[in-house]
Short mmCIF file of N, CA and C in Angstrom, two decimals:
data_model
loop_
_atom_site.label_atom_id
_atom_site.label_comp_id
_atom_site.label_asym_id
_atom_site.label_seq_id
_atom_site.Cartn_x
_atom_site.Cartn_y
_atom_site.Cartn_z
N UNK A 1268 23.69 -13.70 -14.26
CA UNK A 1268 22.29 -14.05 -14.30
C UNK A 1268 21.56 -13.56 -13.04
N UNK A 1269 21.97 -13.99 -11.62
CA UNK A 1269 21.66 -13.50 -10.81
C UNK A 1269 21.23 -11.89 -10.43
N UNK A 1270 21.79 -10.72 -11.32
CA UNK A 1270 22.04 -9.09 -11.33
C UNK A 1270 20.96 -9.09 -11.98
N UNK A 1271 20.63 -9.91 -13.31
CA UNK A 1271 19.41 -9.43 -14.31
C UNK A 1271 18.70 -9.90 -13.24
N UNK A 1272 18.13 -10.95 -12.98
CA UNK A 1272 17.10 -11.32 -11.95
C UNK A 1272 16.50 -10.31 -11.04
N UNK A 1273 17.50 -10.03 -10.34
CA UNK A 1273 17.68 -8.73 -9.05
C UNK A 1273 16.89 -7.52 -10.18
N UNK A 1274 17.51 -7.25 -10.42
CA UNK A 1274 17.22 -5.71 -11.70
C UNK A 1274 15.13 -6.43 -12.09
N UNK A 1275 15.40 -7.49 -13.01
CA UNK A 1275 14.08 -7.83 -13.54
C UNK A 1275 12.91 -7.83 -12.22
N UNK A 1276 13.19 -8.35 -11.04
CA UNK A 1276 12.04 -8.53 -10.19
C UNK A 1276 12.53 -6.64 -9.79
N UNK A 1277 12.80 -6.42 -9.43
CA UNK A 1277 13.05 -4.87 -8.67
C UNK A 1277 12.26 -3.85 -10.20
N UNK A 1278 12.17 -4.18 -10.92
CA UNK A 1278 11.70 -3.34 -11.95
C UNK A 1278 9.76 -3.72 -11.64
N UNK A 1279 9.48 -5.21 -11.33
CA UNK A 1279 8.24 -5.14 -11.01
C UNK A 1279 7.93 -4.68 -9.68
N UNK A 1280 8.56 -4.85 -8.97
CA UNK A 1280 8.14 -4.06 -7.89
C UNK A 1280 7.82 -3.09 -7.64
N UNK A 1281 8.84 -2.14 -8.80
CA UNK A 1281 8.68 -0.73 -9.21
C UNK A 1281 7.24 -0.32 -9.97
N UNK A 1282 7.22 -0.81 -10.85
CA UNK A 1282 6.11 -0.96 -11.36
C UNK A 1282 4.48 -0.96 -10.74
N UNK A 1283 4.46 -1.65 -10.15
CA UNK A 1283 3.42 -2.16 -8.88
C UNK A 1283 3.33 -1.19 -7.99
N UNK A 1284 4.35 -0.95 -7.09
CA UNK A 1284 4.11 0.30 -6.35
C UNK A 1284 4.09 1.26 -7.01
N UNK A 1285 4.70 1.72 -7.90
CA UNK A 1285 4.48 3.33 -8.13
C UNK A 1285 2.80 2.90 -9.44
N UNK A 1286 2.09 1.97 -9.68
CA UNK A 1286 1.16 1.70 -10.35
C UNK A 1286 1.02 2.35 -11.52
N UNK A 1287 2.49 1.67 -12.44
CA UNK A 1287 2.74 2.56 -13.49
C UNK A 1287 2.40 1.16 -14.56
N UNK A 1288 1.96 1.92 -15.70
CA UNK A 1288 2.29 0.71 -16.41
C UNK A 1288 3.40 0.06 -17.39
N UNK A 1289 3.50 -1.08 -17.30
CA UNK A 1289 2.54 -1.76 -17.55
C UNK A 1289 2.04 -2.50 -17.01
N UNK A 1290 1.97 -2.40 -15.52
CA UNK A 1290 1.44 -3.24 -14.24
C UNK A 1290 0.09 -2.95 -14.48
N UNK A 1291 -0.76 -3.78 -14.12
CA UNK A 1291 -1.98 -3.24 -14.33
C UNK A 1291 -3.04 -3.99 -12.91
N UNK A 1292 -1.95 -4.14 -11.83
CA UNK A 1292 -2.67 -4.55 -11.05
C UNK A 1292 -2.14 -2.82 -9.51
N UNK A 1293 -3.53 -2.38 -9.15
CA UNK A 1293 -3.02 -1.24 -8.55
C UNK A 1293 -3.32 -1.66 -7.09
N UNK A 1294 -1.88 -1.17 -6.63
CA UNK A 1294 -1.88 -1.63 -4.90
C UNK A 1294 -2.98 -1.79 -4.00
N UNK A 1295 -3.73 -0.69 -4.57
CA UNK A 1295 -4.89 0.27 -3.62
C UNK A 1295 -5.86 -0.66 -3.58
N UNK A 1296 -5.58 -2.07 -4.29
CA UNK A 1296 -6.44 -3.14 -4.01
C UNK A 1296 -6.66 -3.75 -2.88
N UNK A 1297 -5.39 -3.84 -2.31
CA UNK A 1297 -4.98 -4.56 -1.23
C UNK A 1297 -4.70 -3.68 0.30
N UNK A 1298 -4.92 -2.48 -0.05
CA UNK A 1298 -4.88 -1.93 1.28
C UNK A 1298 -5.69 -0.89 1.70
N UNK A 1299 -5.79 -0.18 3.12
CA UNK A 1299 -7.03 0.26 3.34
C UNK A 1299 -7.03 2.06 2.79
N UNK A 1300 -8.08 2.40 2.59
CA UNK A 1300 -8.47 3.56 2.19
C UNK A 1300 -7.64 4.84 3.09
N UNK A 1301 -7.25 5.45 1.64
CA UNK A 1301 -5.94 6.42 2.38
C UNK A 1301 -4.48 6.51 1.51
N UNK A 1302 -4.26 5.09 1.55
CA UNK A 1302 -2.90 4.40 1.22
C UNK A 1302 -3.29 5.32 -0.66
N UNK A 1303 -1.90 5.49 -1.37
CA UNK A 1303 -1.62 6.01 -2.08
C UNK A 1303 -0.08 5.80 -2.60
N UNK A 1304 -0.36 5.44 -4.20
CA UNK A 1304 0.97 5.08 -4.19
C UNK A 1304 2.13 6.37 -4.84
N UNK A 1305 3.40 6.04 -4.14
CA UNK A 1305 3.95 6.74 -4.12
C UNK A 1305 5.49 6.81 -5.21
N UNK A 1306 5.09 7.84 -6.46
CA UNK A 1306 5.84 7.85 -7.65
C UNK A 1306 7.06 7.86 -7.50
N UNK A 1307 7.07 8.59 -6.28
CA UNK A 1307 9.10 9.35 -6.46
C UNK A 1307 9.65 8.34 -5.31
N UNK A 1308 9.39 6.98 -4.89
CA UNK A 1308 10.31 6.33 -3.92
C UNK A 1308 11.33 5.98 -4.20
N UNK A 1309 11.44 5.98 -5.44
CA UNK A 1309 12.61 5.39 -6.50
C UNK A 1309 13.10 6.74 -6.93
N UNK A 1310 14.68 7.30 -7.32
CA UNK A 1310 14.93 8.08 -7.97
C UNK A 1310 14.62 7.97 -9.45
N UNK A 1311 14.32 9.07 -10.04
CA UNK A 1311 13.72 8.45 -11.59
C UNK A 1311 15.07 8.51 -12.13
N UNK A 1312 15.95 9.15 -12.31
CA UNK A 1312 17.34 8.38 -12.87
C UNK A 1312 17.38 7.08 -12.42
N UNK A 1313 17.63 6.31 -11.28
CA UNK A 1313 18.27 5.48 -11.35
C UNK A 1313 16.82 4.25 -12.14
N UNK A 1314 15.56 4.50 -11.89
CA UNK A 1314 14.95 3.74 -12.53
C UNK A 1314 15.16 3.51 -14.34
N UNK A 1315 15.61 4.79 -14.72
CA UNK A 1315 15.74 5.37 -15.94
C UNK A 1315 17.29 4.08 -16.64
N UNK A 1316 18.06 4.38 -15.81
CA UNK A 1316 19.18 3.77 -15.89
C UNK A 1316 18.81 2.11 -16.05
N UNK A 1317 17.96 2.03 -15.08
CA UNK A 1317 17.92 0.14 -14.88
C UNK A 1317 16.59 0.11 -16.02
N UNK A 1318 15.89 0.66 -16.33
CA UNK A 1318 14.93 0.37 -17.64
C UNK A 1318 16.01 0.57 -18.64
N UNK A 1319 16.69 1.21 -18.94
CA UNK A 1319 17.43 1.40 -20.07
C UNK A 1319 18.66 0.01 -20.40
N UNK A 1320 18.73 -0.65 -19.42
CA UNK A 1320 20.23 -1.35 -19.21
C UNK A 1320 19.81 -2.86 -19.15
N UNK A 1321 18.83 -2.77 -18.43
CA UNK A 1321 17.67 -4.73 -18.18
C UNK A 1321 16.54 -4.77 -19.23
N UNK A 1322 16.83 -5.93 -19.80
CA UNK A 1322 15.40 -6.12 -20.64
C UNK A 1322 14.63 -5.50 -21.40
N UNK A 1323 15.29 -4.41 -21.77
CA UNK A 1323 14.86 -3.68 -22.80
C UNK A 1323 15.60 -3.28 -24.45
N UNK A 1324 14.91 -3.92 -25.80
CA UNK A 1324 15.75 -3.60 -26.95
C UNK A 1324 15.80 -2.32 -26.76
N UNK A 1325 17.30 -2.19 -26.87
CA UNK A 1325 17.93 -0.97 -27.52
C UNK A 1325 19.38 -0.43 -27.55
N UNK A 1326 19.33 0.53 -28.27
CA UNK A 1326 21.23 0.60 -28.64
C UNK A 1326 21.47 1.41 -28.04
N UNK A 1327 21.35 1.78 -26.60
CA UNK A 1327 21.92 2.75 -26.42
C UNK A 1327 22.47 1.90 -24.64
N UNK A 1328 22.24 1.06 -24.79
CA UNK A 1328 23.15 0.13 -23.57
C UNK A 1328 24.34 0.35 -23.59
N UNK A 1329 25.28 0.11 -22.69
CA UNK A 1329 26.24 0.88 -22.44
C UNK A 1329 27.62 -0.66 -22.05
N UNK A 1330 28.32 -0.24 -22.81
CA UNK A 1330 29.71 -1.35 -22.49
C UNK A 1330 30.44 -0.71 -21.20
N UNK A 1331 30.69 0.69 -21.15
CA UNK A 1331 31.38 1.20 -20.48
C UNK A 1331 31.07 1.04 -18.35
N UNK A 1332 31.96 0.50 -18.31
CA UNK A 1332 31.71 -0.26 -16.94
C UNK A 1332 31.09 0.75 -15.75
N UNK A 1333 31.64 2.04 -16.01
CA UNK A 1333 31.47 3.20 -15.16
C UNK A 1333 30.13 3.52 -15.40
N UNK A 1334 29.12 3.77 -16.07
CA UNK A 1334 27.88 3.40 -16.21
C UNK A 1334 27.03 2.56 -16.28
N UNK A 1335 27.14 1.52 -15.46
CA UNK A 1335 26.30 0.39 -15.98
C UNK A 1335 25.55 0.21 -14.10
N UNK A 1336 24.98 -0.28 -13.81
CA UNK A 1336 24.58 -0.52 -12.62
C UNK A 1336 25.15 -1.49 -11.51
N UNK A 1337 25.57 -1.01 -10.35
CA UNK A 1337 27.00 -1.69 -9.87
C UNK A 1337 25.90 -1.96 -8.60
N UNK A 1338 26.98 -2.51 -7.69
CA UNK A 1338 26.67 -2.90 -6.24
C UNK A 1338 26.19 -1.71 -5.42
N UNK A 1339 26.48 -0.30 -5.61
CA UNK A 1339 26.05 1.16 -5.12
C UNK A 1339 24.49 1.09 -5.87
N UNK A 1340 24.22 0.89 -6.67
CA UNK A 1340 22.94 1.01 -7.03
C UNK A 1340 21.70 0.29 -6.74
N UNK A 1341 22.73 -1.13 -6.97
CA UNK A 1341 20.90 -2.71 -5.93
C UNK A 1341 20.91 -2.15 -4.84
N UNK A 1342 22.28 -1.92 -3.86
CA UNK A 1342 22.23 -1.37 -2.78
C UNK A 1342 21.17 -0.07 -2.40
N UNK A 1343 20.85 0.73 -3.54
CA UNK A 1343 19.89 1.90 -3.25
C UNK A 1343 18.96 1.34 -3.97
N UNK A 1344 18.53 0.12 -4.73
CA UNK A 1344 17.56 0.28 -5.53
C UNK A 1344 16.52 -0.79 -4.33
N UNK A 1345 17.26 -1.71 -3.34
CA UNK A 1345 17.12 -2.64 -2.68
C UNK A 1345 16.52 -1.76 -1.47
N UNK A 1346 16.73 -0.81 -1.16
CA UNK A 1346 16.48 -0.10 0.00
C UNK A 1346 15.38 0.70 -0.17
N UNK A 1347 15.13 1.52 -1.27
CA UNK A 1347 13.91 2.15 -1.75
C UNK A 1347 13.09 1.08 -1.87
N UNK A 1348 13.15 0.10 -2.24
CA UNK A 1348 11.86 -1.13 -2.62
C UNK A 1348 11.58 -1.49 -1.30
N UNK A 1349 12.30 -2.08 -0.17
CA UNK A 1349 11.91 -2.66 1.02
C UNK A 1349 11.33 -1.44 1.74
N UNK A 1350 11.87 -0.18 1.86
CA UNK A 1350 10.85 0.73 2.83
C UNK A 1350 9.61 1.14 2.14
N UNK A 1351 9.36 0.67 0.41
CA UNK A 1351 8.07 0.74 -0.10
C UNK A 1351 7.25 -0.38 0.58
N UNK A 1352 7.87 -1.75 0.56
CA UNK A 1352 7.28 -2.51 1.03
C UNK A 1352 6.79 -2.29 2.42
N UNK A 1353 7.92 -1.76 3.52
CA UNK A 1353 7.13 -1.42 4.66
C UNK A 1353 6.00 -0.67 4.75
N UNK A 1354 5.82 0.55 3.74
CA UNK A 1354 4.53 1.42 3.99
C UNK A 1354 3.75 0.58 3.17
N UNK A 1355 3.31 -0.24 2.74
CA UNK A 1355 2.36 -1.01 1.78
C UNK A 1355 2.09 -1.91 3.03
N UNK A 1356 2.90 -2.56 3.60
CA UNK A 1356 2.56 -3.60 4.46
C UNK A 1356 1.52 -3.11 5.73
N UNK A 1357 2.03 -1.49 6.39
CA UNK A 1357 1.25 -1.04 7.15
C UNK A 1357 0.24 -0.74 6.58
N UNK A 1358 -0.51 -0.77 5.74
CA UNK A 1358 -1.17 -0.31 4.55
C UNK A 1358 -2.52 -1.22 4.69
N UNK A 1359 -1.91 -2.30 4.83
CA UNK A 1359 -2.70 -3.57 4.13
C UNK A 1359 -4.44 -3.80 5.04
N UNK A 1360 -5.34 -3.86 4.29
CA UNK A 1360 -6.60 -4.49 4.77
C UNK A 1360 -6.41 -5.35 5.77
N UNK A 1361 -7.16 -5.89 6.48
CA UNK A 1361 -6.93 -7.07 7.32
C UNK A 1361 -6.82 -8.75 6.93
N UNK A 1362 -7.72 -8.54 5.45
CA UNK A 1362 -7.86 -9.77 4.59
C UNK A 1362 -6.20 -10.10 4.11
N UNK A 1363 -6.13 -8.75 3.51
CA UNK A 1363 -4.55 -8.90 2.42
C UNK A 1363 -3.44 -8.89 3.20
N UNK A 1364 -3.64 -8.81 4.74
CA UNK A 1364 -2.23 -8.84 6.01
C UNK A 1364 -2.20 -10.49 6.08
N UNK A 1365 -3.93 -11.10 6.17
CA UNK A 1365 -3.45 -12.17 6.89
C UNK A 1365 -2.54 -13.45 5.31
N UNK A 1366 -2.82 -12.82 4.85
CA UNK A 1366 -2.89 -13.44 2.74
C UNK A 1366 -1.10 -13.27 2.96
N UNK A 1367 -1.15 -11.88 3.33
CA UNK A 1367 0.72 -11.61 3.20
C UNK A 1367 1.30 -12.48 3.78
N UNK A 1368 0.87 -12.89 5.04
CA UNK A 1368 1.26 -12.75 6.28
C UNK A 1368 1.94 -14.57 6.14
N UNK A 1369 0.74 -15.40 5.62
CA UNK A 1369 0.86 -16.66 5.17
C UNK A 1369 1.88 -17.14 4.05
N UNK A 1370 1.70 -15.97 2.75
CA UNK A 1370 2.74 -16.28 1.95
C UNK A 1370 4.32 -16.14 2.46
N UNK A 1371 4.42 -14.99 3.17
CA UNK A 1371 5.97 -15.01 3.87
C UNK A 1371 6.10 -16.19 4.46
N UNK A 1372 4.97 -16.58 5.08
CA UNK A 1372 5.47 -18.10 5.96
C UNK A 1372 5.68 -18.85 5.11
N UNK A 1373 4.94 -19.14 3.99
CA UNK A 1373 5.19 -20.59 3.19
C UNK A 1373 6.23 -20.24 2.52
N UNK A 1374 7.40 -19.08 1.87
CA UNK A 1374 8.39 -18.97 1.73
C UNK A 1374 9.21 -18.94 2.78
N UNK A 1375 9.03 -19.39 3.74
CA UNK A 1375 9.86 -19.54 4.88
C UNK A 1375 10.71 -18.44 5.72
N UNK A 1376 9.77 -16.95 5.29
CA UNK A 1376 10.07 -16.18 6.12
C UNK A 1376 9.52 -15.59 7.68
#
């Protein structure tokens, strides 16, 4: 349960930053003029792989263990998302830093 979770939120994130849909909320809201979001932070295989494998009907999911999305992959899929997050964060308006800035605190980061 925990892997779908990981996979399901990492797919919106994806979403959001690269302002694909079916996100329909675009970054460029929240940060200052310039900022641009950026399609290829994610390899499109491996996005390809985790749309194909999480939450999506279809038969072409895979039993075979050697294809399926392992600890090598959150590991790269986890690392492309957080250095998105860093350039979004430098990014941010002064309104939407101090907005960020509060929610990390009240999650206790």
């Amino acid at each position: 349960m925990r892997i779908e979770c990981f996979h399901l939120h990492a797919r919106n994130l994806i979403e959001f930053f690269k302002n694909k849909d079916p996100c329909d909320i675009d970054p460029r809201r929240f940060t200052k003029p310039g900022y641009e979001p950026n399609g290829n932070f994610i390899a499109n295989d491996l996005e390809a792989r985790m749309n194909q494998q999480i939450s999506h009907l279809t038969a072409k999911r895979t039993d075979d263990p050697t294809k399926q999305l392992g600890p090598k992959e959150r590991q790269e899929i986890s690392k492309a998302i957080e250095a998105e997050i860093t350039r979004f964060e430098k990014a941010l308006t002064p309104q939407s830093e101090a907005l960020w800035r509060l929610g990390l605190r009240d999650m206790g980061f």
